[in-house]
mmCIF file of C-alpha atoms in Angstrom:
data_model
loop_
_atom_site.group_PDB
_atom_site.id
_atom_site.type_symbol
_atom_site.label_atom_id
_atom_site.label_comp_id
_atom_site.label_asym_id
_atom_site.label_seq_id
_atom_site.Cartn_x
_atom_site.Cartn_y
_atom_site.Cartn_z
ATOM 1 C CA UNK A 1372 -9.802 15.589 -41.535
ATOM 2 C CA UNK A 1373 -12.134 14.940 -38.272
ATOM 3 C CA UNK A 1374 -9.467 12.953 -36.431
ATOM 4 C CA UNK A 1375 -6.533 15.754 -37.102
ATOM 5 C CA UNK A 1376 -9.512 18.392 -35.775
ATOM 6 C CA UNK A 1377 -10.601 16.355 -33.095
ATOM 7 C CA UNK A 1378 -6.713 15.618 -31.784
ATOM 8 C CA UNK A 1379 -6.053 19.182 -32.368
ATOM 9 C CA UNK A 1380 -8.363 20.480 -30.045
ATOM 10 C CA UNK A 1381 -7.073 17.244 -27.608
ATOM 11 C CA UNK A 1382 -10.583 15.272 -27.703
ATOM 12 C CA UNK A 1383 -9.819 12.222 -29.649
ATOM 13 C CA UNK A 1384 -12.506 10.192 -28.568
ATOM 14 C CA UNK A 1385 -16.443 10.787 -30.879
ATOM 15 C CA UNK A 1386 -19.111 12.859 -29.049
ATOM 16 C CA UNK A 1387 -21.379 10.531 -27.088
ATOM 17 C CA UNK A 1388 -24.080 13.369 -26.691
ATOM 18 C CA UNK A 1389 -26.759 14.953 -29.168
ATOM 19 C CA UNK A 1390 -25.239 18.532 -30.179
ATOM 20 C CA UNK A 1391 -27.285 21.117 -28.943
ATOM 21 C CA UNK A 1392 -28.316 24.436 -30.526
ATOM 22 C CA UNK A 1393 -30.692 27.945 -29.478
ATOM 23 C CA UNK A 1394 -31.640 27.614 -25.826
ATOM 24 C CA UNK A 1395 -30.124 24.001 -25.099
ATOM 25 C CA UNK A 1396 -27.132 25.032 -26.274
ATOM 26 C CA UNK A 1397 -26.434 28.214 -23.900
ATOM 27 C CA UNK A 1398 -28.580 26.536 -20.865
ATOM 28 C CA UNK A 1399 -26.123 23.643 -20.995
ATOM 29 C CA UNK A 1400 -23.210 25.921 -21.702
ATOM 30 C CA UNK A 1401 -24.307 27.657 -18.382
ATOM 31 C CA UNK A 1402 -24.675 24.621 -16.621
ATOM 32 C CA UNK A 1403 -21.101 22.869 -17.120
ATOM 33 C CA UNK A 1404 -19.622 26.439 -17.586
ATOM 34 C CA UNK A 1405 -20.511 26.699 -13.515
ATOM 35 C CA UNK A 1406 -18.662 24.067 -12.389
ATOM 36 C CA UNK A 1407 -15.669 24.798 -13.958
ATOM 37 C CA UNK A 1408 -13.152 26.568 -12.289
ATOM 38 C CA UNK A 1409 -11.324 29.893 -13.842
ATOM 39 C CA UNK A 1410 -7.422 28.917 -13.358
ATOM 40 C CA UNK A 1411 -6.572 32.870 -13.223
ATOM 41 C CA UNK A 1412 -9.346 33.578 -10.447
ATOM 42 C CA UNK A 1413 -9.798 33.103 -6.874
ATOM 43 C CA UNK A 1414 -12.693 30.840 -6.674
ATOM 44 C CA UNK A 1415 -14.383 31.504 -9.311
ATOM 45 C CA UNK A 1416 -16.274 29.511 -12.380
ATOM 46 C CA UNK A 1417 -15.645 30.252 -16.307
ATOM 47 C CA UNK A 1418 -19.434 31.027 -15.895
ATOM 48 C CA UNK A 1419 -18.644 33.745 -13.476
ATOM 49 C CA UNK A 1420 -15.727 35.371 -14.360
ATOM 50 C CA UNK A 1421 -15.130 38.021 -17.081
ATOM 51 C CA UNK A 1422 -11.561 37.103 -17.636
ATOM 52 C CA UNK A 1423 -10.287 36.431 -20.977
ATOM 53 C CA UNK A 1424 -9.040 32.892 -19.989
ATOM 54 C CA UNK A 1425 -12.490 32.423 -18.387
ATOM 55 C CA UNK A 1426 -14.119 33.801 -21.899
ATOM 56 C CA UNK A 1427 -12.270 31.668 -23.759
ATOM 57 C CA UNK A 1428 -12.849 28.347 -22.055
ATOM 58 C CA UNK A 1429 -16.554 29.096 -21.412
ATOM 59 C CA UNK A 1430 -16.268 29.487 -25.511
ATOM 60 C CA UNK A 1431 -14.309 26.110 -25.825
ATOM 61 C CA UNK A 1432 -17.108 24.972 -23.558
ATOM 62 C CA UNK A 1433 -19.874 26.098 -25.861
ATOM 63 C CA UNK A 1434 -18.247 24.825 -28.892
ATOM 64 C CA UNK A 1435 -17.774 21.172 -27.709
ATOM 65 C CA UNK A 1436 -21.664 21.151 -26.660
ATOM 66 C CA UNK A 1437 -23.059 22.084 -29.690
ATOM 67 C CA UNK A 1438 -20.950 19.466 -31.307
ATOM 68 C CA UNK A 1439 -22.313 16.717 -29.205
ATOM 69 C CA UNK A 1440 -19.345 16.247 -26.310
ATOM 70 C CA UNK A 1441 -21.264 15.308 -22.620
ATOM 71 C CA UNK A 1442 -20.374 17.004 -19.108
ATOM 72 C CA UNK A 1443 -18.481 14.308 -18.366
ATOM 73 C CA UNK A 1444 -16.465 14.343 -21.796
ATOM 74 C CA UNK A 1445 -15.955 17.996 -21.378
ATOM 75 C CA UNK A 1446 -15.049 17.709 -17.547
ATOM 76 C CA UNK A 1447 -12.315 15.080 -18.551
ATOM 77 C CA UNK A 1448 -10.997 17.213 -20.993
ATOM 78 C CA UNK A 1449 -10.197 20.340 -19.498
ATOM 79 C CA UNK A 1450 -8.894 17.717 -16.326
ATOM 80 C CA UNK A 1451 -6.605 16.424 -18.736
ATOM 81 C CA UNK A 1452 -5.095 19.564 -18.885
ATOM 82 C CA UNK A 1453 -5.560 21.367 -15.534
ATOM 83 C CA UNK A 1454 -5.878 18.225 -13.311
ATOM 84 C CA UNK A 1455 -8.512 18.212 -10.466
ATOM 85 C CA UNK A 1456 -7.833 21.733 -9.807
ATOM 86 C CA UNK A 1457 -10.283 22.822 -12.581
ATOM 87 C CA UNK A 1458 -13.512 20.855 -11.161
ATOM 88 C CA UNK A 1459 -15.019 23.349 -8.504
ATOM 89 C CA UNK A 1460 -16.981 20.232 -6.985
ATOM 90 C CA UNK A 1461 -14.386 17.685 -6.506
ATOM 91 C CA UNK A 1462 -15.092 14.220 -7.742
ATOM 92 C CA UNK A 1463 -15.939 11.396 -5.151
ATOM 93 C CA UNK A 1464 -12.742 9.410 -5.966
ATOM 94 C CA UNK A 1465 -9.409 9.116 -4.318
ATOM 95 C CA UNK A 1466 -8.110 11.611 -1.410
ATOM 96 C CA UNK A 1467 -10.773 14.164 -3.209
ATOM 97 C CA UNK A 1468 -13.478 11.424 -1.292
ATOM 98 C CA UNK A 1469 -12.140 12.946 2.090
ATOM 99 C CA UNK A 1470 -13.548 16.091 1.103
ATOM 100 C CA UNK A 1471 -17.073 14.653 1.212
ATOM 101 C CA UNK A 1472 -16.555 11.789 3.763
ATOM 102 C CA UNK A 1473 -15.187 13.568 7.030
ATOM 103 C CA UNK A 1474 -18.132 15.791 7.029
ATOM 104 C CA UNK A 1475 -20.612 13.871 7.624
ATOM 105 C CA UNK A 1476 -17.933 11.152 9.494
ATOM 106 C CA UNK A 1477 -17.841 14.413 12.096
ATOM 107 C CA UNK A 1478 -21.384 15.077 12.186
ATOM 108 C CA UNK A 1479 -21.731 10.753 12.960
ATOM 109 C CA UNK A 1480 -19.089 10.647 15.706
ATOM 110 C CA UNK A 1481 -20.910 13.945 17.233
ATOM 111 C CA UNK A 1482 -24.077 12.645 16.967
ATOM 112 C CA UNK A 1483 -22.864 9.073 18.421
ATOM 113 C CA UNK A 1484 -21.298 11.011 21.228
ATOM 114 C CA UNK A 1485 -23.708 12.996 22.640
ATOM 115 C CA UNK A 1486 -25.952 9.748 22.581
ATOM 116 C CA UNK A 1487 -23.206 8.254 24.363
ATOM 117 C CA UNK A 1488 -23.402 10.866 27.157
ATOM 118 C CA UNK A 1489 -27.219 10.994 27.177
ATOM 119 C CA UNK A 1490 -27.110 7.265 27.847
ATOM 120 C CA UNK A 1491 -24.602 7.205 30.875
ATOM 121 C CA UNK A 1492 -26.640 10.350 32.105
ATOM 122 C CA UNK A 1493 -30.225 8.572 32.122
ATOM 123 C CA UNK A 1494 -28.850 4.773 33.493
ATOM 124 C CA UNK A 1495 -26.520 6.484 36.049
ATOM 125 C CA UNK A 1496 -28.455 6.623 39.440
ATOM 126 C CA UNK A 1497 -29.324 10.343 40.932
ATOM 127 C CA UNK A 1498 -26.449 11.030 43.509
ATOM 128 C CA UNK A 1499 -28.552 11.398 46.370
ATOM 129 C CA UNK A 1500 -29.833 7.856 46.142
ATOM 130 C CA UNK A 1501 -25.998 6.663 45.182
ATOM 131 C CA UNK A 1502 -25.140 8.103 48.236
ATOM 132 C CA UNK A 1503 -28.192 6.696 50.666
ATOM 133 C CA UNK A 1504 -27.232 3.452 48.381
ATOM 134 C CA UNK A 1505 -23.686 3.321 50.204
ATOM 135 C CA UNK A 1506 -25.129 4.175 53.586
ATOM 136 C CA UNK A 1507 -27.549 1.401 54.104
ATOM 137 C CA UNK A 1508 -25.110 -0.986 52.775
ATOM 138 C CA UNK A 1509 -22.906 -0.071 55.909
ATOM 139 C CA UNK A 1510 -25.884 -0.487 57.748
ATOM 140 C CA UNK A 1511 -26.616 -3.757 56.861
ATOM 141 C CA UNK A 1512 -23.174 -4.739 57.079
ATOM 142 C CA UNK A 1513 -22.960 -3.298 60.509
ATOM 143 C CA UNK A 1514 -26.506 -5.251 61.641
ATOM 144 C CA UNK A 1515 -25.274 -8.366 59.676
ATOM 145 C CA UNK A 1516 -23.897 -9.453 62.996
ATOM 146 C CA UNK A 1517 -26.522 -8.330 65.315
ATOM 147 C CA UNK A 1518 -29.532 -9.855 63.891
ATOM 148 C CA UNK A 1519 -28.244 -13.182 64.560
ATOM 149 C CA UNK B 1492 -13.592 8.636 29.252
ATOM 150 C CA UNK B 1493 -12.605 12.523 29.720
ATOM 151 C CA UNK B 1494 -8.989 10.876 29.458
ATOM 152 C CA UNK B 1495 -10.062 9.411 26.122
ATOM 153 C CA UNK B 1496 -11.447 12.632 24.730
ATOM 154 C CA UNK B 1497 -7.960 14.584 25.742
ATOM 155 C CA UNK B 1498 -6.287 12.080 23.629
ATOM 156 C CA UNK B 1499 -8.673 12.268 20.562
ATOM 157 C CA UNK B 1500 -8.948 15.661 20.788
ATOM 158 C CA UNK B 1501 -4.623 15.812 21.030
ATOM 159 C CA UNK B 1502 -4.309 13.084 18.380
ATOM 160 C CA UNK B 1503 -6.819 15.292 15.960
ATOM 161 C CA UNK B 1504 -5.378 19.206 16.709
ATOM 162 C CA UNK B 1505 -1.683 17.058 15.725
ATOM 163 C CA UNK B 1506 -2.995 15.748 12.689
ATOM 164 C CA UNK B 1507 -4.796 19.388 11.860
ATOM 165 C CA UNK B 1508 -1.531 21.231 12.735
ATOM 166 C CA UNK B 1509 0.490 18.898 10.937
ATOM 167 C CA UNK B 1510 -1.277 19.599 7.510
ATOM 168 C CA UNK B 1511 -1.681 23.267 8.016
ATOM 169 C CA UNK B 1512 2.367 22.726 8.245
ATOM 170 C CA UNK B 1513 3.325 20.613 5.610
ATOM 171 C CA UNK B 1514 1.125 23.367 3.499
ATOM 172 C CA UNK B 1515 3.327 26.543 4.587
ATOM 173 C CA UNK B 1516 5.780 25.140 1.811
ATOM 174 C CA UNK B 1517 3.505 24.821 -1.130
ATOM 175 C CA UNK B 1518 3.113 27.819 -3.160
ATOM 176 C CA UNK B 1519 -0.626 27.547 -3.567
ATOM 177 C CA UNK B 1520 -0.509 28.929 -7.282
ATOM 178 C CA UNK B 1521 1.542 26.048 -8.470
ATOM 179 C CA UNK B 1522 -0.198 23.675 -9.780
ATOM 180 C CA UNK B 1523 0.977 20.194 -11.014
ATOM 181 C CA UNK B 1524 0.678 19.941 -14.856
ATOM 182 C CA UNK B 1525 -1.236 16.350 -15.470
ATOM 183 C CA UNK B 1526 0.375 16.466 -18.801
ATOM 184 C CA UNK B 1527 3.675 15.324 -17.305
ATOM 185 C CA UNK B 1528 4.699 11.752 -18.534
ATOM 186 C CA UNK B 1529 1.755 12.221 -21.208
ATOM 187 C CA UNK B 1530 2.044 13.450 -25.230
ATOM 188 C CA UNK B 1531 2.186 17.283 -25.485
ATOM 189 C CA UNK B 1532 -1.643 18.048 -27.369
ATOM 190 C CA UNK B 1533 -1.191 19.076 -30.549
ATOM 191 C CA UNK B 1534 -1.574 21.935 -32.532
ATOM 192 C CA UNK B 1535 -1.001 24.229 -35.666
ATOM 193 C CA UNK B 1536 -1.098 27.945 -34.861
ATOM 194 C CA UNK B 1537 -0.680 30.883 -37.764
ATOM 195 C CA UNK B 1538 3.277 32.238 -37.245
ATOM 196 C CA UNK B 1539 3.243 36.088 -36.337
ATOM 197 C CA UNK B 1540 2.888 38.454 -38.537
ATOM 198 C CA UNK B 1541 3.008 35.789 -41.534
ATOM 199 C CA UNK B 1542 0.195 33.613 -43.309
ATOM 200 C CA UNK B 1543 1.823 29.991 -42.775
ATOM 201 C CA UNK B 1544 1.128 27.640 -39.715
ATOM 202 C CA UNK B 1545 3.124 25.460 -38.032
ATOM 203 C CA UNK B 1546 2.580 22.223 -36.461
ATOM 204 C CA UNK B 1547 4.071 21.093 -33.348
ATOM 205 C CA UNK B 1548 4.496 17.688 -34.832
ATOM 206 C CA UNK B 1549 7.051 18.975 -37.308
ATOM 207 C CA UNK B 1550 10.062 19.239 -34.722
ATOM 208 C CA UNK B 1551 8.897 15.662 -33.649
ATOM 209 C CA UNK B 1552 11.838 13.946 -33.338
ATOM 210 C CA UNK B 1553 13.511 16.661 -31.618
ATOM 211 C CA UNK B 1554 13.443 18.196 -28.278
ATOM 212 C CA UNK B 1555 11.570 20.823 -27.417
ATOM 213 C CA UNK B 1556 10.991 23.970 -25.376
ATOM 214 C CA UNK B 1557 7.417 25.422 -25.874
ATOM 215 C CA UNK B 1558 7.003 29.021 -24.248
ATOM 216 C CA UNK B 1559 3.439 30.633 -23.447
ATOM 217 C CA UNK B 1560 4.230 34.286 -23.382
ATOM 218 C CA UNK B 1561 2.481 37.801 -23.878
ATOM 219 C CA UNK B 1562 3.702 41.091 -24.536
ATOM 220 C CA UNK B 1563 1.766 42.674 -22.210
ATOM 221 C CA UNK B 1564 2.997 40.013 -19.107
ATOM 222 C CA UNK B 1565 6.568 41.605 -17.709
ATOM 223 C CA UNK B 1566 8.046 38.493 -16.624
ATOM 224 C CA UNK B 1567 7.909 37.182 -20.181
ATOM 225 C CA UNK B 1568 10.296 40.961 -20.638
ATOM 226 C CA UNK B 1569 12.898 39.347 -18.326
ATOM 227 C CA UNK B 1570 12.988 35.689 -19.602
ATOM 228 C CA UNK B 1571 12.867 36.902 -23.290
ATOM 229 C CA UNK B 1572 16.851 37.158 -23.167
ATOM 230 C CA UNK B 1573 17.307 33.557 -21.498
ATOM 231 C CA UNK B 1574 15.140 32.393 -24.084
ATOM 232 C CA UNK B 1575 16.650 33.775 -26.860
ATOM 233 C CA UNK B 1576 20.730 33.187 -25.970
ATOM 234 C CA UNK B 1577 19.431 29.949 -25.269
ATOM 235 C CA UNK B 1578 17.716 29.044 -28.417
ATOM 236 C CA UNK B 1579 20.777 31.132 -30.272
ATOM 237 C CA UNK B 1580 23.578 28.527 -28.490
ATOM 238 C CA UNK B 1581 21.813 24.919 -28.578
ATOM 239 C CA UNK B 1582 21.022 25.631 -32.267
ATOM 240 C CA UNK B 1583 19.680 22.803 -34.323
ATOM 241 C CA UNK B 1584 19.921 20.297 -31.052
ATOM 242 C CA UNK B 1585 16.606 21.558 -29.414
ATOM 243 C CA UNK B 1586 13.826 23.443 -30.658
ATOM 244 C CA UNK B 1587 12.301 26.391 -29.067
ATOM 245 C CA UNK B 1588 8.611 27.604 -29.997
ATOM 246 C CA UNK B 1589 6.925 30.850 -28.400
ATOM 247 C CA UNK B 1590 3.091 30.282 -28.666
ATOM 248 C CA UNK B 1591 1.900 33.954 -27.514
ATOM 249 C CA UNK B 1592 -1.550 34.433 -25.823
ATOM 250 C CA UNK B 1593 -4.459 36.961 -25.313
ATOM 251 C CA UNK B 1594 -2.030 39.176 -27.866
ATOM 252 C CA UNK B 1595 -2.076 41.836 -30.483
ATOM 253 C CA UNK B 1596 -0.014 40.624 -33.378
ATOM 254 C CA UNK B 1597 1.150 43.587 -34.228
ATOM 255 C CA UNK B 1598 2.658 44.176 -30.597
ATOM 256 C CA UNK B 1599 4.336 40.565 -31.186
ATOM 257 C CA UNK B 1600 5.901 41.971 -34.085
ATOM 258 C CA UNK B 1601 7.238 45.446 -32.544
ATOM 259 C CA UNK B 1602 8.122 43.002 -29.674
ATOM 260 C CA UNK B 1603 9.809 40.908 -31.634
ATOM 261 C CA UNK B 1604 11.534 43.080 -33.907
ATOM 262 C CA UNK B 1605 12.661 45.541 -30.495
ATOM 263 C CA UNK B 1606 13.864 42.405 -28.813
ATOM 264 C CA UNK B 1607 15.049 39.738 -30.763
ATOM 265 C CA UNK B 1608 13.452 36.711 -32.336
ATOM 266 C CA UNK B 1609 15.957 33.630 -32.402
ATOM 267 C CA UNK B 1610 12.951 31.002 -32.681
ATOM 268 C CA UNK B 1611 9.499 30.986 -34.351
ATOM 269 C CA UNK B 1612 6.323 32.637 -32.347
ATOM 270 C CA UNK B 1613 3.392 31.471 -33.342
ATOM 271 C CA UNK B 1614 -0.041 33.069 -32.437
ATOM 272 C CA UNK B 1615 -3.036 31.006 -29.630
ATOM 273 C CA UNK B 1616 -6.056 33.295 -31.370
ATOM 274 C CA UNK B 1617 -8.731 31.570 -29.390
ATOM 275 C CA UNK B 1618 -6.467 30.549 -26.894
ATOM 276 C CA UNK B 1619 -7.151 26.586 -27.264
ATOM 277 C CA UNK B 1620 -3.698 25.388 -27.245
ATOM 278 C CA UNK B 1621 -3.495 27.839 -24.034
ATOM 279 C CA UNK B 1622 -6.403 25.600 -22.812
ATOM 280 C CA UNK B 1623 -5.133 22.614 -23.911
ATOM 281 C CA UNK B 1624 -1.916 22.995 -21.841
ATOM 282 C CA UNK B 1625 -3.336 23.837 -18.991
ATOM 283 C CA UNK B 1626 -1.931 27.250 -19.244
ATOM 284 C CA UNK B 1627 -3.370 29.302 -16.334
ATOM 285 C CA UNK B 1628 -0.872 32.373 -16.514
ATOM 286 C CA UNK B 1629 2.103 33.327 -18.406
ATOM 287 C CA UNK B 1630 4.701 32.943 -18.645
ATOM 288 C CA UNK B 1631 4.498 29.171 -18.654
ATOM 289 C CA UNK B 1632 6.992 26.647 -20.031
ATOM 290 C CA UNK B 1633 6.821 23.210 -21.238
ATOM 291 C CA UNK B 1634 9.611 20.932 -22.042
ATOM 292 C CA UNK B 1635 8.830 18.095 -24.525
ATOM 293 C CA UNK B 1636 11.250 15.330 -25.398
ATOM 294 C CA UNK B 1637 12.546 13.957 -28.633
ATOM 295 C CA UNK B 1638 9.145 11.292 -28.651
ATOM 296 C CA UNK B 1639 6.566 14.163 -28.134
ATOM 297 C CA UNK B 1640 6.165 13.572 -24.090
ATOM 298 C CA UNK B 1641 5.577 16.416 -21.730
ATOM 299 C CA UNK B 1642 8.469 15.676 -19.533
ATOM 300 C CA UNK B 1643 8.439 19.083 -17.354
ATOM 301 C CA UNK B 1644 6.538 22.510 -16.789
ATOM 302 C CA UNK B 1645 7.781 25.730 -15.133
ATOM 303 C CA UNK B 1646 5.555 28.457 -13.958
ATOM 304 C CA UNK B 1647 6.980 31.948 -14.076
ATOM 305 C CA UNK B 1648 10.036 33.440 -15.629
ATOM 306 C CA UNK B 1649 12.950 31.328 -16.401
ATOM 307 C CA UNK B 1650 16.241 32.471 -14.832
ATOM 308 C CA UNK B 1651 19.313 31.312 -16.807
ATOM 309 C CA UNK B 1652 19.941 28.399 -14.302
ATOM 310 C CA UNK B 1653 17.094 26.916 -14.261
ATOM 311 C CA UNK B 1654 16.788 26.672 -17.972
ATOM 312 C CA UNK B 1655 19.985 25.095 -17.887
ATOM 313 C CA UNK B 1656 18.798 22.837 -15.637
ATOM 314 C CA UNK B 1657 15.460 21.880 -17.252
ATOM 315 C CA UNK B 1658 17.349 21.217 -20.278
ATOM 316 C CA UNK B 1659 20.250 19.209 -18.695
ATOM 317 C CA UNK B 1660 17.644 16.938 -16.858
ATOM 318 C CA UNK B 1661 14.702 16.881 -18.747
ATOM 319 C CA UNK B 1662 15.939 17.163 -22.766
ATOM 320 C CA UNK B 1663 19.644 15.401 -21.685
ATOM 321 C CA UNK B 1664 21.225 18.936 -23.289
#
C-alpha cells in the first residue's frame, strides 16, 4: 500500500529526512518552496506566486516535507518532471556550470588585463627619456669615430 | 596587442550574436518534457461526474493518448473535436484519456455532455498528476506507447494533422 502511494505520487525511493511538523514544517516549506520555479509565471517561485499551479505545488511541496522527503529529494522530483527549467538557481553541472563559471572567468580575464596594462605602463620608459635615449645613441655613434 | 583585442573582442560579439540567433527560433515557452524515453508516472484519478477511479496502468498494453485539458482553457474548445473523431475512428487500437485540471466537475459534465465524450475524463483534484507530468499549461498532450513509455509531448491545441502525425510516428497508428 506505501509503494503503490509512493509510485503514485512518482517518488519511489523512502524519505531520507526526519518529517517535519508546526514551524519546521512551513519554514522548510518556505525555504525549498523559493527556489522552485512557477512553470505558468514569468520568473517567479511557487513561494511567490498566487497561481493555482504555484498553490498546488507549494502544497505537493509541503506534503512531501512533513513526510520526511529532503530538498534534494524534492528538487529531483519535480526535475523529473519539469527538467532544469523548474530549479530557479541552476545546478553546477553540465552547460548549467557556464552560468556560474563565465562570470567570474570575465571578472579574471578583466582583472588579469588591466594588470597586464598597468605592468607595460610602469616598465615602459617615460617618452621624453626614450626619446633623449635615441639621441645620444646617435651621438655616440657619430663620436665613435672621432674619439679615436 | 590592440590587434589582439580587435580579434577577441570580434571572435566574442560572433559567438554572442550567434546565440542570440540560434535563439530567435525557439519558442521560449516550450519546454522539453524530461519524461520522454522514460515511464509515464502513474496515477488513479476519480472519473467525472462518477464515484469509480481509473488507473493509467489498466490500458497498459495499449497505446495511449493522455490529454490535460480545462473547460475554462479555449484551445482545449478547438482540439475537443480532433480529439474526439479521433478517439471515435482508432477505436479499440489506442486509448485516449482526458485528465482535466484546476476544474469544476460539474462544468466537465455540461462540457461533456454539450460537446461530446468519446473517451473517459477523469478528474486531477489536487493537481498531482498535473505536477507529475510536468504540465505547465493546458492544453498539454502526452503520447505513451504500448510498454507505458512517454514517447512524445505537444504543447497547445492539436490540429488534425498533427495528431495524425503523433500517432503515425510515435504510437505506429
Amino acid at each position: 500500500m506505501i509503494i503503490t502511494l509512493l509510485l503514485l505520487i512518482g517518488l519511489a525511493e523512502a524519505p531520507q529526512g526526519t518529517p517535519l511538523q508546526g514551524a519546521a514544517l512551513e519554514r522548510r516549506t518556505h525555504e525549498i518552496a523559493a527556489e522552485i520555479r512557477c512553470p505558468v509565471c514569468q520568473g517567479l517561485s511557487i513561494d511567490d506566486s498566487p497561481s493555482e499551479m504555484a498553490v498546488n505545488m507549494k502544497a505537493e511541496v509541503r506534503d512531501l516535507v512533513a513526510r520526511g522527503y529532503t530538498r534534494d529529494q524534492i528538487n529531483a522530483y519535480f526535475e523529473r518532471s519539469y527538467g532544469q527549467f523548474v530549479r530557479l538557481r541552476p545546478e553546477f553541472r553540465g552547460v548549467n556550470a557556464l552560468v556560474w563559471i563565465l562570470p567570474i572567468a570575465a571578472l579574471a580575464a578583466g582583472v588579469f588585463f588591466v594588470l597586464l596594462t598597468f605592468r607595460k605602463l610602469k616598465n615602459a620608459p617615460p617618452k621624453k627619456q626614450q626619446r633623449d635615449d635615441l639621441y645620444l645613441a646617435r651621438v655616440r655613434e657619430l663620436t665613435k669615430g672621432a674619439s679615436r | 596587442m590592440n590587434r589582439t583585442v580587435l580579434l577577441a573582442g570580434t571572435i566574442l560579439t560572433a559567438a554572442l550574436v550567434g546565440i542570440l540567433f540560434l535563439g530567435l527560433g525557439h519558442d521560449p515557452k516550450h519546454i522539453d518534457s524530461p519524461l520522454i524515453g522514460n515511464p509515464a508516472p502513474p496515477f488513479e484519478l476519480k472519473v467525472a461526474g462518477g464515484n469509480e477511479t481509473i488507473a493509467l496502468a489498466k490500458f497498459r498494453g495499449k497505446p495511449m493518448v493522455v490529454n490535460f485539458w480545462a473547460t475554462w482553457c479555449r484551445p482545449c474548445w478547438e482540439e475537443h473535436p480532433t480529439l474526439t473523431a479521433a478517439s471515435n475512428e482508432l477505436g479499440g487500437r489506442v486509448q485516449f484519456l482526458g485528465v482535466v485540471f484546476q476544474d469544476d466537475e460539474s462544468k466537465i459534465l455540461g462540457f461533456l455532455q454539450q460537446r461530446g465524450a468519446a473517451y473517459p475524463t477523469v478528474v486531477d483534484d489536487r493537481g498531482k498528476t498535473a505536477i507529475a507530468y510536468g504540465v505547465g499549461g493546458v492544453p498539454e498532450t502526452f503520447f505513451i506507447d504500448a510498454n507505458g513509455v512517454v514517447v512524445a509531448k505537444h504543447d497547445g491545441p492539436l490540429s488534425p494533422e498533427q495528431l495524425q502525425s503523433y500517432l503515425a510516428k510515435d504510437l505506429g497508428q
